[in-house]
PDB file of C-alpha atoms in Angstrom:
ATOM      1  CA  GLY A  13      -0.321   0.473  -0.001  1.00  0.00           C
ATOM      2  CA  LYS A  14       2.719   2.171   0.340  1.00  0.00           C
ATOM      3  CA  LEU A  15       3.757   4.220  -3.053  1.00  0.00           C
ATOM      4  CA  GLU A  16       6.940   3.027  -4.998  1.00  0.00           C
ATOM      5  CA  PHE A  17       7.242   4.702  -7.351  1.00  0.00           C
ATOM      6  CA  GLU A  18       5.232   8.000  -9.717  1.00  0.00           C
ATOM      7  CA  GLY A  19       6.257   9.398 -12.487  1.00  0.00           C
ATOM      8  CA  GLU A  20       5.875   9.281 -16.994  1.00  0.00           C
ATOM      9  CA  TYR A  21       5.549   5.793 -18.770  1.00  0.00           C
ATOM     10  CA  LEU A  22       6.166   5.028 -22.139  1.00  0.00           C
ATOM     11  CA  ASN A  23       4.430   1.357 -23.396  1.00  0.00           C
ATOM     12  CA  GLY A  24       4.493   0.058 -19.887  1.00  0.00           C
ATOM     13  CA  LYS A  25       8.167   1.349 -19.009  1.00  0.00           C
ATOM     14  CA  ARG A  26       9.254   4.818 -17.117  1.00  0.00           C
ATOM     15  CA  ASN A  27      10.293   7.009 -19.701  1.00  0.00           C
ATOM     16  CA  GLY A  28      10.384  10.854 -18.854  1.00  0.00           C
ATOM     17  CA  LYS A  29      10.438  11.940 -15.098  1.00  0.00           C
ATOM     18  CA  GLY A  30       9.944  10.083 -12.119  1.00  0.00           C
ATOM     19  CA  LYS A  31      10.642   9.180  -8.261  1.00  0.00           C
ATOM     20  CA  GLU A  32      11.260   6.407  -6.789  1.00  0.00           C
ATOM     21  CA  TYR A  33      10.372   5.787  -2.352  1.00  0.00           C
ATOM     22  CA  ALA A  34      12.243   3.211  -0.847  1.00  0.00           C
ATOM     23  CA  TYR A  35      10.062   0.154   1.091  1.00  0.00           C
ATOM     24  CA  ASN A  36       9.478   3.382   4.893  1.00  0.00           C
ATOM     25  CA  GLY A  37       7.871   5.525   2.259  1.00  0.00           C
ATOM     26  CA  LYS A  38      11.195   8.103   1.604  1.00  0.00           C
ATOM     27  CA  LEU A  39      12.201   9.382  -1.818  1.00  0.00           C
ATOM     28  CA  GLU A  40      15.282   6.712  -2.999  1.00  0.00           C
ATOM     29  CA  PHE A  41      15.556   8.383  -6.329  1.00  0.00           C
ATOM     30  CA  GLU A  42      14.361  11.477  -8.381  1.00  0.00           C
ATOM     31  CA  GLY A  43      15.146  11.418 -12.011  1.00  0.00           C
ATOM     32  CA  GLU A  44      15.177  11.063 -15.441  1.00  0.00           C
ATOM     33  CA  TYR A  45      14.333   7.274 -17.237  1.00  0.00           C
ATOM     34  CA  LEU A  46      14.355   6.269 -20.879  1.00  0.00           C
ATOM     35  CA  ASN A  47      13.113   2.253 -21.381  1.00  0.00           C
ATOM     36  CA  GLY A  48      12.509   1.939 -17.620  1.00  0.00           C
ATOM     37  CA  GLU A  49      16.649   2.183 -17.082  1.00  0.00           C
ATOM     38  CA  ARG A  50      18.260   5.498 -15.274  1.00  0.00           C
ATOM     39  CA  ASN A  51      18.847   7.825 -17.724  1.00  0.00           C
ATOM     40  CA  GLY A  52      19.512  11.836 -17.889  1.00  0.00           C
ATOM     41  CA  LYS A  53      20.055  13.710 -14.368  1.00  0.00           C
ATOM     42  CA  GLY A  54      19.119  12.212 -11.540  1.00  0.00           C
ATOM     43  CA  LYS A  55      19.267  12.004  -7.438  1.00  0.00           C
ATOM     44  CA  GLU A  56      19.594   9.002  -4.904  1.00  0.00           C
ATOM     45  CA  TYR A  57      19.202   9.866  -1.467  1.00  0.00           C
ATOM     46  CA  TYR A  58      20.025   7.553   1.440  1.00  0.00           C
ATOM     47  CA  GLY A  59      16.239   6.784   1.893  1.00  0.00           C
ATOM     48  CA  ASP A  60      15.672   9.467   4.363  1.00  0.00           C
ATOM     49  CA  ASP A  61      15.967  12.210   2.235  1.00  0.00           C
ATOM     50  CA  ARG A  62      19.059  12.748   2.721  1.00  0.00           C
ATOM     51  CA  LEU A  63      21.404  13.146  -0.270  1.00  0.00           C
ATOM     52  CA  ARG A  64      24.134  10.375  -1.594  1.00  0.00           C
ATOM     53  CA  TYR A  65      24.641  11.280  -5.106  1.00  0.00           C
ATOM     54  CA  GLU A  66      23.824  14.061  -7.344  1.00  0.00           C
ATOM     55  CA  GLY A  67      24.659  13.376 -11.494  1.00  0.00           C
ATOM     56  CA  GLU A  68      24.463  11.499 -14.676  1.00  0.00           C
ATOM     57  CA  TYR A  69      22.995   7.788 -15.566  1.00  0.00           C
ATOM     58  CA  LEU A  70      23.200   6.247 -18.529  1.00  0.00           C
ATOM     59  CA  ASN A  71      21.600   2.399 -18.954  1.00  0.00           C
ATOM     60  CA  GLY A  72      20.316   2.647 -15.831  1.00  0.00           C
ATOM     61  CA  TYR A  73      24.027   3.371 -14.043  1.00  0.00           C
ATOM     62  CA  LYS A  74      25.951   6.464 -12.575  1.00  0.00           C
ATOM     63  CA  ASN A  75      27.651   7.907 -16.118  1.00  0.00           C
ATOM     64  CA  GLY A  76      29.541  10.818 -16.585  1.00  0.00           C
ATOM     65  CA  LYS A  77      30.261  13.622 -14.096  1.00  0.00           C
ATOM     66  CA  GLY A  78      28.352  13.133 -10.336  1.00  0.00           C
ATOM     67  CA  LYS A  79      28.769  13.915  -7.000  1.00  0.00           C
ATOM     68  CA  GLU A  80      28.973  11.410  -3.657  1.00  0.00           C
ATOM     69  CA  TYR A  81      27.687  12.743  -0.467  1.00  0.00           C
ATOM     70  CA  ALA A  82      28.412  10.651   2.680  1.00  0.00           C
ATOM     71  CA  TYR A  83      26.039   9.856   4.826  1.00  0.00           C
ATOM     72  CA  ASN A  84      26.657  13.459   7.058  1.00  0.00           C
ATOM     73  CA  GLY A  85      26.433  15.235   4.162  1.00  0.00           C
ATOM     74  CA  GLU A  86      29.717  15.817   3.050  1.00  0.00           C
ATOM     75  CA  LEU A  87      31.460  15.341   0.187  1.00  0.00           C
ATOM     76  CA  GLU A  88      32.414  12.256  -0.945  1.00  0.00           C
ATOM     77  CA  PHE A  89      33.806  12.251  -4.699  1.00  0.00           C
ATOM     78  CA  GLU A  90      33.138  14.558  -7.343  1.00  0.00           C
ATOM     79  CA  GLY A  91      34.178  13.475 -10.656  1.00  0.00           C
ATOM     80  CA  GLU A  92      33.372  11.071 -13.532  1.00  0.00           C
ATOM     81  CA  TYR A  93      32.176   7.592 -13.974  1.00  0.00           C
ATOM     82  CA  LEU A  94      31.636   4.546 -15.904  1.00  0.00           C
ATOM     83  CA  LYS A  95      29.064   1.874 -15.636  1.00  0.00           C
ATOM     84  CA  GLY A  96      28.126   3.249 -11.770  1.00  0.00           C
ATOM     85  CA  ARG A  97      31.631   3.318 -10.980  1.00  0.00           C
ATOM     86  CA  ARG A  98      34.099   6.219 -10.566  1.00  0.00           C
ATOM     87  CA  ASN A  99      36.321   6.362 -13.773  1.00  0.00           C
ATOM     88  CA  GLY A 100      38.040   9.274 -15.222  1.00  0.00           C
ATOM     89  CA  LYS A 101      38.974  12.637 -13.510  1.00  0.00           C
ATOM     90  CA  GLY A 102      38.505  12.153  -9.852  1.00  0.00           C
ATOM     91  CA  LYS A 103      38.446  14.299  -6.487  1.00  0.00           C
ATOM     92  CA  GLU A 104      38.199  12.096  -2.918  1.00  0.00           C
ATOM     93  CA  TYR A 105      37.503  14.507   0.119  1.00  0.00           C
ATOM     94  CA  TYR A 106      37.843  12.636   3.312  1.00  0.00           C
ATOM     95  CA  HIS A 107      36.065  14.206   6.389  1.00  0.00           C
ATOM     96  CA  GLY A 108      35.149  17.053   3.713  1.00  0.00           C
ATOM     97  CA  LYS A 109      38.452  17.718   2.757  1.00  0.00           C
ATOM     98  CA  LEU A 110      40.344  16.849  -0.802  1.00  0.00           C
ATOM     99  CA  ARG A 111      42.742  14.459  -0.348  1.00  0.00           C
ATOM    100  CA  TYR A 112      43.117  13.167  -3.280  1.00  0.00           C
ATOM    101  CA  GLU A 113      42.856  14.420  -7.360  1.00  0.00           C
ATOM    102  CA  GLY A 114      43.934  12.492 -10.323  1.00  0.00           C
ATOM    103  CA  GLU A 115      42.685   9.639 -12.351  1.00  0.00           C
ATOM    104  CA  PHE A 116      40.500   6.937 -11.276  1.00  0.00           C
ATOM    105  CA  LEU A 117      39.757   3.155 -12.831  1.00  0.00           C
ATOM    106  CA  ASN A 118      36.620   0.523 -11.887  1.00  0.00           C
ATOM    107  CA  GLY A 119      36.429   2.366  -9.097  1.00  0.00           C
ATOM    108  CA  GLU A 120      39.898   2.949  -7.350  1.00  0.00           C
ATOM    109  CA  ILE A 121      42.489   5.415  -8.015  1.00  0.00           C
ATOM    110  CA  SER A 122      44.476   4.587 -10.288  1.00  0.00           C
ATOM    111  CA  ILE A 123      47.762   3.303 -10.338  1.00  0.00           C
ATOM    112  CA  ASN A 124      49.442   4.805 -13.388  1.00  0.00           C
ATOM    113  CA  GLY A 125      49.148   9.106 -14.032  1.00  0.00           C
ATOM    114  CA  LYS A 126      48.734  12.469 -12.591  1.00  0.00           C
ATOM    115  CA  ARG A 127      48.085  13.003  -9.718  1.00  0.00           C
ATOM    116  CA  LYS A 128      47.580  14.744  -6.421  1.00  0.00           C
ATOM    117  CA  GLU A 129      48.462  14.252  -2.604  1.00  0.00           C
ATOM    118  CA  TYR A 130      47.050  16.244   0.209  1.00  0.00           C
ATOM    119  CA  ASP A 131      47.022  16.107   3.943  1.00  0.00           C
ATOM    120  CA  PHE A 132      44.252  15.647   5.875  1.00  0.00           C
ATOM    121  CA  ASN A 133      43.179  19.440   6.762  1.00  0.00           C
ATOM    122  CA  GLY A 134      43.424  19.322   3.135  1.00  0.00           C
ATOM    123  CA  LYS A 135      46.822  21.130   1.808  1.00  0.00           C
ATOM    124  CA  LEU A 136      49.305  20.117  -0.468  1.00  0.00           C
ATOM    125  CA  LEU A 137      51.542  17.402  -0.065  1.00  0.00           C
ATOM    126  CA  PHE A 138      52.628  16.408  -3.521  1.00  0.00           C
ATOM    127  CA  GLU A 139      52.011  16.431  -7.638  1.00  0.00           C
ATOM    128  CA  GLY A 140      52.899  14.224  -9.873  1.00  0.00           C
ATOM    129  CA  GLU A 141      53.404  10.954 -11.609  1.00  0.00           C
ATOM    130  CA  TYR A 142      52.879   7.933 -10.842  1.00  0.00           C
ATOM    131  CA  LYS A 143      53.651   4.288 -12.231  1.00  0.00           C
ATOM    132  CA  ASN A 144      52.575   0.646 -10.970  1.00  0.00           C
ATOM    133  CA  GLY A 145      51.355   2.574  -7.587  1.00  0.00           C
ATOM    134  CA  LYS A 146      54.767   4.337  -7.451  1.00  0.00           C
ATOM    135  CA  ARG A 147      56.075   8.060  -7.463  1.00  0.00           C
ATOM    136  CA  ASN A 148      57.888   7.608 -11.056  1.00  0.00           C
ATOM    137  CA  GLY A 149      58.635  10.647 -13.285  1.00  0.00           C
ATOM    138  CA  LYS A 150      58.369  14.351 -12.191  1.00  0.00           C
ATOM    139  CA  GLY A 151      57.355  15.575  -9.184  1.00  0.00           C
ATOM    140  CA  LYS A 152      57.127  18.164  -6.353  1.00  0.00           C
ATOM    141  CA  GLU A 153      56.935  17.576  -2.722  1.00  0.00           C
ATOM    142  CA  TYR A 154      55.364  20.492  -0.871  1.00  0.00           C
ATOM    143  CA  ASN A 155      56.062  21.941   3.349  1.00  0.00           C
ATOM    144  CA  LYS A 156      52.834  21.942   5.999  1.00  0.00           C
ATOM    145  CA  ASN A 157      53.818  26.411   5.208  1.00  0.00           C
ATOM    146  CA  ASP A 158      52.266  25.328   1.282  1.00  0.00           C
ATOM    147  CA  LYS A 159      56.119  26.007   0.832  1.00  0.00           C
ATOM    148  CA  LEU A 160      57.893  24.188  -1.848  1.00  0.00           C
ATOM    149  CA  LYS A 161      60.002  21.716  -0.111  1.00  0.00           C
ATOM    150  CA  PHE A 162      61.492  19.288  -3.085  1.00  0.00           C
ATOM    151  CA  GLU A 163      61.019  19.411  -7.371  1.00  0.00           C
ATOM    152  CA  GLY A 164      62.672  16.436  -9.275  1.00  0.00           C
ATOM    153  CA  GLU A 165      62.586  13.410 -10.309  1.00  0.00           C
ATOM    154  CA  TYR A 166      61.286   9.961  -8.958  1.00  0.00           C
ATOM    155  CA  LEU A 167      61.984   6.412  -9.821  1.00  0.00           C
ATOM    156  CA  ASN A 168      60.011   3.455  -7.966  1.00  0.00           C
ATOM    157  CA  GLY A 169      58.571   6.186  -5.365  1.00  0.00           C
ATOM    158  CA  GLN A 170      61.841   7.410  -4.350  1.00  0.00           C
ATOM    159  CA  ARG A 171      63.877  10.459  -5.121  1.00  0.00           C
ATOM    160  CA  ASN A 172      66.060   9.469  -8.547  1.00  0.00           C
ATOM    161  CA  GLY A 173      67.838  12.067 -10.955  1.00  0.00           C
ATOM    162  CA  LYS A 174      67.741  15.818 -11.247  1.00  0.00           C
ATOM    163  CA  GLY A 175      66.374  17.256  -8.563  1.00  0.00           C
ATOM    164  CA  LYS A 176      66.365  20.735  -6.173  1.00  0.00           C
ATOM    165  CA  ILE A 177      65.694  20.850  -2.363  1.00  0.00           C
ATOM    166  CA  TYR A 178      64.355  23.856  -0.648  1.00  0.00           C
ATOM    167  CA  TYR A 179      64.481  25.578   2.807  1.00  0.00           C
ATOM    168  CA  ASP A 180      61.317  26.773   4.335  1.00  0.00           C
ATOM    169  CA  ASP A 181      61.953  29.870   3.080  1.00  0.00           C
ATOM    170  CA  GLY A 182      62.012  29.100  -0.419  1.00  0.00           C
ATOM    171  CA  LYS A 183      65.811  29.568  -1.723  1.00  0.00           C
TER     172      LYS A 183
END
């Protein structure tokens, strides 16, 4: 006897704008449908009116750009999705503070590519290139005062090759 869905239908399938409700009667999803699947822009909720995800869908999956939120309302992730998983460029947050910025692959932080890493207060610690999960190529390290600490080359996670070390005053 509780409402499960309200919206538009075409040929017996959800089509157009609509809303899905959880077993407790609370809004679970609102957005666009095509041929019975979530397609286009939409929002997911935790089942108690708290926003869980807002973004794009394709064939029922999160697909394209979107944002995920923790149960307490803090932003957890913003970026690109493919078939429901984090895939492409994105930013990951921890307790509302930016922790990682770079490439994602199959829902995980990519082991290859350029990235930025931040401390628990959202201050930049490192920006540079990774290969096989380790710092490889050019990179920069920063101190707690947001000043450049090291700029140079890395190999297998360690400073290796040409580089510059800076004092706290920037010299």
